Amino acid sequence: MGLAFALAPAPAASARVALVATGTPELALLDVSTDQVVTRLALPAPSTAVAVDSEGARGFVAAGATIVSLDVNERTESGRVEGGGPPVTGLAVSPDGARLYAVQGDRLRLRRTDTLALVASVGLQGRGRALGLGRSGRVAAVVLDGG
């Protein structure tokens, strides 16, 4: 399994960081100016996907069936939700930052970013892998196993 990255723009007083899903039970926050890991966040399972809102303030990491939200500027966990079932393999944040899309097995789940509460769940025609979100946030494309 490869690494997954999400870049978080930095506020003026702190370094710009990338969230790195390492495939291990931790999330690495990498300072992009020095290529040094500045923080590691322990996770309940191997990290498989990351996403950051357009402001770079709120990040998300998938760890098994768990999604963890974090305050990127403070570099601390701000919430988590256990989704049950298969691991989450793809994440994306809507352009307005209000919704988190998560591919989990044969479902595309839509969650609120502030509470991680489930808003909707849509069946897929197979097991999902990667996720892409259109600019409007109204269209999502999911890559399925086997094409």
Coordinates of N, CA, C and O in Angstrom, one line a residue:
M1 N 0.9 -1.2 0.0 CA 0.0 0.0 0.0 C 0.9 1.2 0.0 O 1.9 1.3 0.7
G2 N 0.5 2.2 -0.8 CA 1.3 3.5 -0.9 C 0.9 4.5 0.2 O 0.0 4.2 1.0
L3 N 1.6 5.6 0.2 CA 1.3 6.6 1.1 C 0.2 7.5 0.6 O 0.1 7.7 -0.7
A4 N -0.6 8.2 1.4 CA -1.6 9.2 1.0 C -1.2 10.5 1.7 O -0.8 10.5 2.8
F5 N -1.3 11.6 0.9 CA -0.9 12.9 1.4 C -2.1 13.8 1.2 O -2.9 13.8 0.3
A6 N -2.1 14.8 2.1 CA -3.0 16.0 2.0 C -2.3 17.2 2.5 O -1.7 17.1 3.6
L7 N -2.2 18.2 1.7 CA -1.5 19.4 2.1 C -2.4 20.4 2.8 O -3.5 20.7 2.3
A8 N -1.9 20.9 3.9 CA -2.7 21.9 4.7 C -2.0 23.3 4.6 O -0.9 23.4 5.0
P9 N -2.7 24.3 4.0 CA -2.1 25.6 4.0 C -1.8 26.1 5.5 O -2.6 25.8 6.4
A10 N -0.8 26.8 5.7 CA -0.4 27.2 7.0 C -0.9 28.6 7.4 O -0.9 29.5 6.5
P11 N -1.3 28.9 8.6 CA -1.5 30.2 9.1 C -0.2 30.9 9.1 O 0.9 30.2 9.2
A12 N -0.1 32.2 9.2 CA 1.1 33.0 9.1 C 2.1 32.5 10.2 O 3.3 32.6 9.9
A13 N 1.7 32.1 11.4 CA 2.7 31.9 12.5 C 3.2 30.5 12.5 O 4.1 30.2 13.3
S14 N 2.7 29.6 11.7 CA 3.2 28.2 11.8 C 3.6 27.6 10.5 O 3.3 28.2 9.4
A15 N 4.2 26.5 10.5 CA 4.7 25.8 9.3 C 3.6 25.1 8.6 O 2.7 24.6 9.2
R16 N 3.7 25.1 7.3 CA 2.8 24.4 6.4 C 3.1 22.9 6.6 O 4.2 22.5 6.5
V17 N 2.1 22.1 6.8 CA 2.3 20.7 7.0 C 1.4 19.9 6.0 O 0.4 20.3 5.5
A18 N 1.9 18.6 5.7 CA 1.2 17.7 4.9 C 0.8 16.5 5.9 O 1.6 16.1 6.7
L19 N -0.4 16.1 5.8 CA -0.9 14.9 6.5 C -0.5 13.7 5.7 O -0.8 13.6 4.5
V20 N 0.1 12.7 6.3 CA 0.6 11.5 5.6 C 0.0 10.3 6.2 O 0.3 10.0 7.4
A21 N -0.8 9.6 5.4 CA -1.3 8.2 5.9 C -0.2 7.3 5.5 O 0.2 7.0 4.4
T22 N 0.5 6.7 6.6 CA 1.7 5.9 6.4 C 1.4 4.4 6.2 O 2.4 3.7 6.0
G23 N 0.2 4.0 6.4 CA -0.1 2.6 6.4 C 0.3 1.9 7.7 O 0.2 0.7 7.9
T24 N 0.6 2.7 8.7 CA 0.9 2.2 10.1 C -0.1 2.9 11.0 O -0.8 3.8 10.6
P25 N -0.2 2.4 12.2 CA -1.2 3.0 13.1 C -0.8 4.4 13.7 O -0.9 4.6 14.9
E26 N -0.5 5.3 12.8 CA -0.2 6.6 13.2 C -0.4 7.5 12.0 O -0.3 7.1 10.8
L27 N -0.6 8.8 12.2 CA -0.7 9.8 11.2 C 0.6 10.7 11.4 O 0.9 11.1 12.5
A28 N 1.3 10.9 10.3 CA 2.5 11.8 10.4 C 2.1 13.1 9.8 O 1.4 13.2 8.8
L29 N 2.5 14.2 10.5 CA 2.4 15.6 10.0 C 3.8 16.0 9.6 O 4.7 16.1 10.5
L30 N 3.9 16.3 8.3 CA 5.2 16.6 7.8 C 5.3 18.1 7.4 O 4.5 18.6 6.7
D31 N 6.3 18.7 8.0 CA 6.6 20.2 7.7 C 7.2 20.2 6.2 O 8.2 19.6 6.0
V32 N 6.4 20.8 5.3 CA 6.8 20.8 3.9 C 8.1 21.6 3.6 O 8.7 21.4 2.6
S33 N 8.4 22.5 4.4 CA 9.6 23.3 4.2 C 10.9 22.6 4.6 O 12.0 22.9 4.0
T34 N 10.8 21.7 5.5 CA 12.0 21.0 6.0 C 12.0 19.5 5.7 O 13.0 18.8 6.0
D35 N 10.8 19.0 5.3 CA 10.7 17.6 5.0 C 10.9 16.7 6.3 O 11.3 15.6 6.3
Q36 N 10.6 17.4 7.5 CA 10.7 16.7 8.7 C 9.3 16.4 9.3 O 8.4 17.3 9.2
V37 N 9.1 15.2 9.9 CA 7.9 14.9 10.7 C 7.9 15.8 11.9 O 8.8 15.7 12.7
V38 N 6.9 16.6 12.1 CA 6.8 17.5 13.3 C 5.9 16.9 14.4 O 6.0 17.3 15.5
T39 N 5.0 16.0 14.0 CA 4.0 15.4 14.9 C 3.6 14.1 14.4 O 3.5 13.9 13.2
R40 N 3.4 13.2 15.4 CA 2.8 11.9 15.0 C 1.5 11.7 15.9 O 1.6 12.0 17.1
L41 N 0.4 11.3 15.3 CA -0.8 11.1 16.1 C -1.1 9.6 16.1 O -1.2 9.0 15.0
A42 N -1.2 9.0 17.3 CA -1.5 7.5 17.4 C -2.9 7.3 16.9 O -3.9 8.0 17.2
L43 N -3.1 6.2 16.2 CA -4.4 5.8 15.6 C -4.7 4.4 16.0 O -3.9 3.6 16.3
P44 N -6.0 4.0 16.0 CA -6.5 2.7 16.4 C -6.2 1.6 15.3 O -6.3 0.4 15.7
A45 N -5.8 1.9 14.1 CA -5.5 1.0 13.0 C -4.6 1.7 12.0 O -4.4 2.9 12.1
P46 N -4.1 0.9 11.1 CA -3.2 1.6 10.0 C -4.0 2.7 9.3 O -5.1 2.5 8.9
S47 N -3.3 3.8 9.0 CA -3.9 4.9 8.3 C -3.9 4.6 6.8 O -2.9 4.1 6.3
T48 N -5.1 4.9 6.2 CA -5.2 4.5 4.8 C -5.6 5.7 3.9 O -5.4 5.6 2.7
A49 N -6.1 6.8 4.4 CA -6.5 7.9 3.6 C -6.5 9.2 4.5 O -6.7 9.1 5.7
V50 N -6.3 10.3 3.8 CA -6.3 11.6 4.5 C -7.0 12.6 3.6 O -7.1 12.5 2.4
A51 N -7.5 13.7 4.3 CA -8.1 14.8 3.6 C -8.0 16.0 4.5 O -8.0 15.9 5.7
V52 N -8.0 17.2 3.8 CA -7.9 18.5 4.6 C -9.0 19.4 3.9 O -9.2 19.4 2.7
D53 N -9.6 20.3 4.8 CA -10.5 21.3 4.2 C -9.8 22.3 3.5 O -8.6 22.4 3.5
S54 N -10.5 23.1 2.7 CA -9.9 24.1 1.8 C -9.1 25.2 2.6 O -8.2 25.9 2.0
E55 N -9.5 25.4 3.8 CA -8.8 26.4 4.7 C -7.5 25.8 5.3 O -6.7 26.6 5.8
G56 N -7.4 24.5 5.3 CA -6.2 23.9 5.9 C -6.3 23.8 7.4 O -5.3 23.5 8.0
A57 N -7.4 24.1 8.0 CA -7.5 24.1 9.4 C -8.0 22.8 10.0 O -7.6 22.4 11.1
R58 N -8.8 22.0 9.3 CA -9.3 20.8 9.8 C -8.9 19.7 8.9 O -9.1 19.7 7.6
G59 N -8.3 18.6 9.4 CA -7.9 17.4 8.7 C -8.6 16.2 9.2 O -9.2 16.2 10.2
F60 N -8.5 15.2 8.3 CA -9.2 13.9 8.6 C -8.3 12.8 8.2 O -7.6 12.9 7.2
V61 N -8.3 11.7 8.9 CA -7.5 10.5 8.6 C -8.4 9.3 8.8 O -9.1 9.2 9.8
A62 N -8.3 8.3 7.9 CA -9.0 7.0 8.1 C -8.0 6.0 8.7 O -6.9 5.9 8.2
A63 N -8.5 5.3 9.7 CA -7.7 4.3 10.3 C -8.6 3.1 10.6 O -9.4 3.1 11.5
G64 N -8.5 2.1 9.6 CA -9.5 1.0 9.7 C -10.9 1.6 9.4 O -11.0 2.4 8.4
A65 N -11.9 1.3 10.2 CA -13.2 1.8 10.0 C -13.4 3.1 10.8 O -14.5 3.6 10.8
T66 N -12.4 3.6 11.4 CA -12.4 4.8 12.3 C -12.0 6.0 11.4 O -11.0 5.9 10.7
I67 N -12.7 7.1 11.6 CA -12.3 8.4 11.0 C -11.9 9.3 12.2 O -12.7 9.5 13.1
V68 N -10.8 9.9 12.1 CA -10.3 10.8 13.2 C -10.2 12.2 12.5 O -9.7 12.4 11.4
S69 N -10.8 13.2 13.2 CA -10.6 14.6 12.8 C -9.6 15.3 13.6 O -9.4 14.9 14.8
L70 N -8.9 16.3 13.1 CA -7.9 16.9 13.8 C -7.8 18.4 13.5 O -8.2 18.8 12.4
D71 N -7.4 19.2 14.5 CA -7.1 20.6 14.3 C -5.7 20.7 13.8 O -4.8 20.4 14.5
V72 N -5.6 21.0 12.5 CA -4.2 21.0 11.9 C -3.3 22.0 12.5 O -2.1 21.7 12.7
N73 N -3.8 23.2 12.8 CA -3.0 24.2 13.4 C -2.5 23.9 14.8 O -1.3 24.1 15.1
E74 N -3.3 23.2 15.6 CA -2.9 22.8 16.9 C -2.2 21.5 16.9 O -1.6 21.1 17.9
R75 N -2.4 20.7 15.8 CA -1.9 19.4 15.6 C -2.4 18.4 16.7 O -1.6 17.7 17.2
T76 N -3.7 18.5 16.9 CA -4.3 17.7 18.0 C -5.6 17.1 17.4 O -6.3 17.6 16.6
E77 N -5.9 15.9 18.0 CA -7.2 15.3 17.6 C -8.4 16.1 18.1 O -8.4 16.6 19.3
S78 N -9.4 16.2 17.3 CA -10.6 17.0 17.7 C -11.9 16.1 17.8 O -12.9 16.5 18.3
G79 N -11.8 14.9 17.3 CA -12.9 14.0 17.3 C -12.6 12.7 16.6 O -11.6 12.6 15.8
R80 N -13.5 11.7 16.8 CA -13.4 10.4 16.1 C -14.7 9.7 16.1 O -15.5 9.9 16.9
V81 N -14.9 8.9 15.0 CA -16.1 8.1 14.9 C -15.7 6.8 14.4 O -14.9 6.6 13.5
E82 N -16.3 5.7 15.0 CA -16.1 4.3 14.5 C -17.2 4.0 13.6 O -18.4 4.0 14.0
G83 N -16.9 3.7 12.3 CA -17.9 3.5 11.3 C -18.4 2.0 11.3 O -19.4 1.8 10.7
G84 N -17.7 1.1 11.9 CA -18.1 -0.3 11.8 C -17.9 -0.8 10.4 O -17.9 0.0 9.5
G85 N -17.7 -2.1 10.2 CA -17.6 -2.6 8.9 C -16.2 -2.6 8.4 O -15.2 -2.5 9.1
P86 N -16.1 -2.6 7.0 CA -14.7 -2.6 6.4 C -14.0 -1.3 6.6 O -14.6 -0.3 6.9
P87 N -12.7 -1.3 6.3 CA -11.9 -0.1 6.4 C -12.3 1.0 5.4 O -12.8 0.8 4.3
V88 N -12.1 2.3 5.9 CA -12.3 3.4 5.0 C -11.1 3.5 4.1 O -10.0 3.5 4.6
T89 N -11.3 3.6 2.8 CA -10.2 3.6 1.8 C -10.0 4.9 1.1 O -9.0 5.1 0.4
G90 N -11.0 5.8 1.2 CA -10.9 7.1 0.5 C -11.6 8.2 1.3 O -12.7 7.9 1.9
L91 N -11.1 9.4 1.3 CA -11.7 10.6 2.0 C -11.6 11.8 1.1 O -10.6 12.0 0.3
A92 N -12.6 12.6 1.2 CA -12.6 14.0 0.5 C -13.5 14.9 1.3 O -14.5 14.5 1.8
V93 N -13.1 16.2 1.3 CA -13.9 17.2 2.0 C -14.6 18.1 0.9 O -13.9 18.5 -0.1
S94 N -15.8 18.4 1.2 CA -16.6 19.3 0.2 C -15.9 20.6 0.2 O -15.3 21.1 1.1
P95 N -16.1 21.3 -0.9 CA -15.4 22.7 -1.1 C -15.8 23.7 0.0 O -15.0 24.5 0.4
D96 N -17.0 23.6 0.5 CA -17.4 24.5 1.6 C -17.0 24.0 3.0 O -17.2 24.7 4.0
G97 N -16.4 22.8 3.1 CA -15.8 22.3 4.3 C -16.9 21.8 5.2 O -16.5 21.4 6.4
A98 N -18.1 21.6 4.8 CA -19.2 21.2 5.7 C -19.4 19.7 5.7 O -19.9 19.1 6.7
R99 N -18.9 19.0 4.6 CA -19.2 17.6 4.5 C -17.9 16.8 4.2 O -17.0 17.3 3.5
L100 N -17.8 15.6 4.8 CA -16.7 14.7 4.6 C -17.3 13.4 3.8 O -18.2 12.8 4.3
Y101 N -16.7 13.1 2.7 CA -17.1 11.9 1.9 C -16.1 10.8 2.3 O -14.9 11.1 2.3
A102 N -16.6 9.6 2.6 CA -15.8 8.5 2.9 C -16.2 7.2 2.2 O -17.4 6.9 2.2
V103 N -15.2 6.6 1.5 CA -15.5 5.3 0.9 C -15.2 4.2 1.9 O -14.1 4.2 2.4
Q104 N -16.2 3.4 2.1 CA -16.1 2.3 3.1 C -16.8 1.1 2.5 O -18.0 1.0 2.5
G105 N -15.9 0.2 2.0 CA -16.5 -1.1 1.4 C -17.3 -0.7 0.2 O -16.8 0.0 -0.7
D106 N -18.5 -1.2 0.2 CA -19.4 -0.9 -0.9 C -20.4 0.3 -0.7 O -21.4 0.3 -1.2
R107 N -19.9 1.2 0.2 CA -20.7 2.4 0.5 C -19.9 3.6 0.4 O -18.7 3.7 0.7
L108 N -20.6 4.7 0.0 CA -20.0 6.1 0.0 C -20.8 6.7 1.1 O -22.0 6.9 1.0
R109 N -20.1 7.1 2.2 CA -20.8 7.7 3.4 C -20.5 9.2 3.4 O -19.4 9.7 3.1
L110 N -21.5 10.0 3.7 CA -21.4 11.4 3.8 C -21.6 11.8 5.3 O -22.6 11.4 5.9
R111 N -20.6 12.6 5.8 CA -20.6 13.0 7.3 C -20.5 14.5 7.4 O -19.8 15.1 6.5
R112 N -21.0 15.0 8.5 CA -20.7 16.4 8.8 C -19.3 16.5 9.3 O -18.8 15.6 10.0
T113 N -18.6 17.5 8.9 CA -17.2 17.7 9.3 C -17.1 18.2 10.8 O -16.1 17.8 11.4
D114 N -18.0 18.9 11.2 CA -17.9 19.4 12.6 C -18.2 18.4 13.7 O -17.6 18.4 14.8
T115 N -19.1 17.4 13.4 CA -19.5 16.4 14.4 C -19.1 15.0 14.0 O -19.2 14.1 14.8
L116 N -18.8 14.8 12.7 CA -18.6 13.4 12.1 C -19.9 12.6 12.1 O -19.9 11.4 11.8
A117 N -21.1 13.2 12.3 CA -22.4 12.6 12.3 C -22.7 12.1 10.8 O -22.4 12.9 9.9
L118 N -23.2 10.9 10.7 CA -23.6 10.4 9.4 C -24.8 11.1 8.9 O -25.8 11.3 9.5
V119 N -24.7 11.6 7.6 CA -25.8 12.4 7.0 C -26.4 11.5 5.9 O -27.7 11.5 5.8
A120 N -25.7 10.7 5.2 CA -26.2 9.9 4.2 C -25.2 8.7 3.9 O -24.1 8.8 4.2
S121 N -25.8 7.7 3.3 CA -25.0 6.5 2.9 C -25.5 6.0 1.5 O -26.7 5.8 1.5
V122 N -24.7 5.9 0.5 CA -25.1 5.5 -0.8 C -24.4 4.2 -1.2 O -23.2 4.1 -1.0
G123 N -25.2 3.2 -1.7 CA -24.6 2.0 -2.1 C -23.8 2.1 -3.4 O -24.2 2.9 -4.3
L124 N -22.7 1.4 -3.5 CA -21.9 1.4 -4.7 C -22.1 0.1 -5.4 O -22.6 -0.9 -4.8
Q125 N -21.7 0.0 -6.6 CA -21.8 -1.2 -7.4 C -20.6 -2.2 -7.3 O -20.3 -2.9 -8.2
G126 N -20.0 -2.1 -6.1 CA -18.8 -2.9 -5.8 C -18.0 -2.3 -4.7 O -18.5 -1.3 -4.1
R127 N -16.9 -2.8 -4.4 CA -16.1 -2.3 -3.3 C -15.3 -1.1 -3.7 O -14.5 -1.2 -4.7
G128 N -15.4 0.0 -3.0 CA -14.8 1.2 -3.4 C -13.3 1.3 -2.9 O -12.9 0.7 -2.0
R129 N -12.5 2.1 -3.7 CA -11.1 2.3 -3.3 C -10.9 3.8 -3.2 O -11.0 4.4 -2.1
A130 N -10.5 4.4 -4.3 CA -10.2 5.9 -4.3 C -11.4 6.7 -4.5 O -12.4 6.2 -5.0
L131 N -11.3 8.0 -4.2 CA -12.5 8.9 -4.2 C -12.0 10.2 -4.8 O -11.0 10.8 -4.4
G132 N -12.7 10.7 -5.7 CA -12.5 12.1 -6.3 C -13.8 12.9 -6.2 O -14.9 12.3 -6.3
L133 N -13.7 14.2 -5.9 CA -14.8 15.0 -5.7 C -14.8 16.2 -6.6 O -13.7 16.8 -6.8
G134 N -15.9 16.5 -7.3 CA -15.9 17.6 -8.2 C -15.8 18.9 -7.5 O -16.0 19.0 -6.3
R135 N -15.5 20.0 -8.2 CA -15.3 21.3 -7.6 C -16.5 21.8 -6.9 O -16.4 22.5 -5.9
S136 N -17.7 21.4 -7.3 CA -18.9 21.9 -6.7 C -19.2 21.1 -5.4 O -20.0 21.6 -4.5
G137 N -18.7 19.9 -5.3 CA -19.0 19.0 -4.2 C -20.2 18.2 -4.4 O -20.6 17.5 -3.5
R138 N -20.9 18.4 -5.5 CA -22.1 17.7 -5.8 C -21.9 16.4 -6.6 O -22.8 15.5 -6.7
V139 N -20.7 16.2 -7.1 CA -20.4 15.0 -7.9 C -19.2 14.3 -7.3 O -18.1 14.9 -7.1
A140 N -19.3 13.0 -7.0 CA -18.2 12.2 -6.5 C -18.0 11.1 -7.4 O -18.9 10.5 -7.9
A141 N -16.7 10.7 -7.7 CA -16.3 9.6 -8.5 C -15.6 8.6 -7.6 O -14.6 9.0 -6.9
V142 N -16.0 7.3 -7.6 CA -15.3 6.3 -6.7 C -14.8 5.3 -7.7 O -15.5 4.7 -8.5
V143 N -13.5 4.9 -7.5 CA -12.9 3.8 -8.2 C -13.2 2.6 -7.5 O -13.0 2.4 -6.3
L144 N -13.8 1.6 -8.2 CA -14.2 0.3 -7.7 C -13.1 -0.7 -7.9 O -12.4 -0.7 -8.9
D145 N -13.0 -1.7 -7.0 CA -12.1 -2.9 -7.2 C -12.5 -3.5 -8.5 O -13.6 -3.7 -8.9
G146 N -11.5 -3.9 -9.3 CA -11.7 -4.6 -10.5 C -12.1 -3.7 -11.7 O -12.5 -4.1 -12.7
G147 N -11.9 -2.3 -11.4 CA -12.2 -1.4 -12.5 C -13.6 -0.9 -12.4 O -14.1 -0.1 -13.0

